[in-house]
Amino acid sequence: MKGSKFSDAQKAFILKQGADGVPVAEICRRAGISQATYFNWKKKYDGLWPTEMRRLKQLEDENAKLRKLVADLALDREMLQDVIRRKI
């Protein structure tokens, strides 16, 4: 997955401008982002401080690793059960 060229603090600053009443088109033009990016950030990070944004990212990464681990273990279990069924 491609990393963002914006830090968490920059994202928070951009979102704060929108909360302060600056038009979204102006914010996006200044930051060099699309309105879709702005609204995706707003949906995901609105109301979070940069440290909370960082923690959210860490939790999402950890969750993805755990999901992959569970999927691998479930596949291993299924393969072992298949071997047991064939031997009986």
Short mmCIF file of C-alpha atoms in Angstrom, two decimals:
data_model
loop_
_atom_site.label_atom_id
_atom_site.label_comp_id
_atom_site.label_asym_id
_atom_site.label_seq_id
_atom_site.Cartn_x
_atom_site.Cartn_y
_atom_site.Cartn_z
CA MET A 1 0.00 0.00 0.00
CA LYS A 2 1.28 3.44 -0.91
CA GLY A 3 2.08 5.78 1.96
CA SER A 4 0.76 9.31 2.15
CA LYS A 5 3.02 12.25 1.45
CA PHE A 6 1.20 14.11 4.23
CA SER A 7 2.00 13.67 7.90
CA ASP A 8 -0.72 13.17 10.47
CA ALA A 9 -0.20 16.74 11.67
CA GLN A 10 -0.66 18.08 8.12
CA LYS A 11 -3.85 16.07 7.67
CA ALA A 12 -5.17 17.38 11.00
CA PHE A 13 -4.33 20.96 9.95
CA ILE A 14 -6.10 20.54 6.60
CA LEU A 15 -9.20 19.13 8.30
CA LYS A 16 -9.16 21.92 10.90
CA GLN A 17 -9.28 24.49 8.11
CA GLY A 18 -12.49 22.89 6.89
CA ALA A 19 -13.93 22.99 10.40
CA ASP A 20 -13.01 26.70 10.60
CA GLY A 21 -15.19 27.45 7.58
CA VAL A 22 -12.66 27.63 4.73
CA PRO A 23 -14.29 26.37 1.50
CA VAL A 24 -13.31 22.79 0.65
CA ALA A 25 -12.31 23.72 -2.90
CA GLU A 26 -9.86 26.31 -1.55
CA ILE A 27 -8.38 23.88 0.99
CA CYS A 28 -7.89 21.23 -1.68
CA ARG A 29 -6.32 23.67 -4.11
CA ARG A 30 -3.83 24.91 -1.50
CA ALA A 31 -2.94 21.42 -0.29
CA GLY A 32 -2.79 19.91 -3.76
CA ILE A 33 -5.31 17.16 -3.01
CA SER A 34 -8.59 16.15 -4.57
CA GLN A 35 -11.90 16.78 -2.87
CA ALA A 36 -12.38 13.01 -2.70
CA THR A 37 -9.17 12.74 -0.66
CA TYR A 38 -10.32 15.53 1.64
CA PHE A 39 -13.66 13.86 2.28
CA ASN A 40 -12.03 10.43 2.77
CA TRP A 41 -9.71 11.97 5.38
CA LYS A 42 -12.65 13.74 6.97
CA LYS A 43 -14.65 10.51 7.21
CA LYS A 44 -11.70 8.66 8.73
CA TYR A 45 -9.91 11.26 10.87
CA ASP A 46 -12.39 14.04 11.68
CA GLY A 47 -12.02 15.09 15.31
CA LEU A 48 -8.78 13.17 15.93
CA TRP A 49 -5.48 14.66 17.06
CA PRO A 50 -2.30 13.66 15.19
CA THR A 51 -1.29 11.25 17.98
CA GLU A 52 -4.70 9.58 17.81
CA MET A 53 -4.38 9.36 14.02
CA ARG A 54 -1.03 7.62 14.43
CA ARG A 55 -2.49 5.18 16.97
CA LEU A 56 -5.43 4.44 14.66
CA LYS A 57 -2.99 3.60 11.85
CA GLN A 58 -1.00 1.31 14.17
CA LEU A 59 -4.18 -0.49 15.25
CA GLU A 60 -5.31 -0.91 11.63
CA ASP A 61 -1.92 -2.38 10.71
CA GLU A 62 -2.00 -4.75 13.69
CA ASN A 63 -5.57 -5.78 12.83
CA ALA A 64 -4.54 -6.56 9.24
CA LYS A 65 -1.66 -8.74 10.46
CA LEU A 66 -3.94 -10.60 12.88
CA ARG A 67 -6.56 -11.18 10.17
CA LYS A 68 -3.87 -12.64 7.89
CA LEU A 69 -2.62 -14.85 10.72
CA VAL A 70 -6.13 -16.15 11.43
CA ALA A 71 -6.71 -16.83 7.74
CA ASP A 72 -3.41 -18.76 7.50
CA LEU A 73 -4.24 -20.81 10.61
CA ALA A 74 -7.74 -21.58 9.34
CA LEU A 75 -6.27 -22.77 6.04
CA ASP A 76 -3.72 -24.97 7.85
CA ARG A 77 -6.50 -26.45 10.01
CA GLU A 78 -8.62 -27.18 6.95
CA MET A 79 -5.69 -28.89 5.21
CA LEU A 80 -4.97 -31.05 8.27
CA GLN A 81 -8.62 -32.04 8.59
CA ASP A 82 -8.63 -32.99 4.92
CA VAL A 83 -5.60 -35.25 5.47
CA ILE A 84 -7.29 -36.89 8.47
CA ARG A 85 -10.49 -37.49 6.47
CA ARG A 86 -8.53 -39.20 3.69
CA LYS A 87 -6.76 -41.56 6.08
CA ILE A 88 -10.01 -42.78 7.66
#
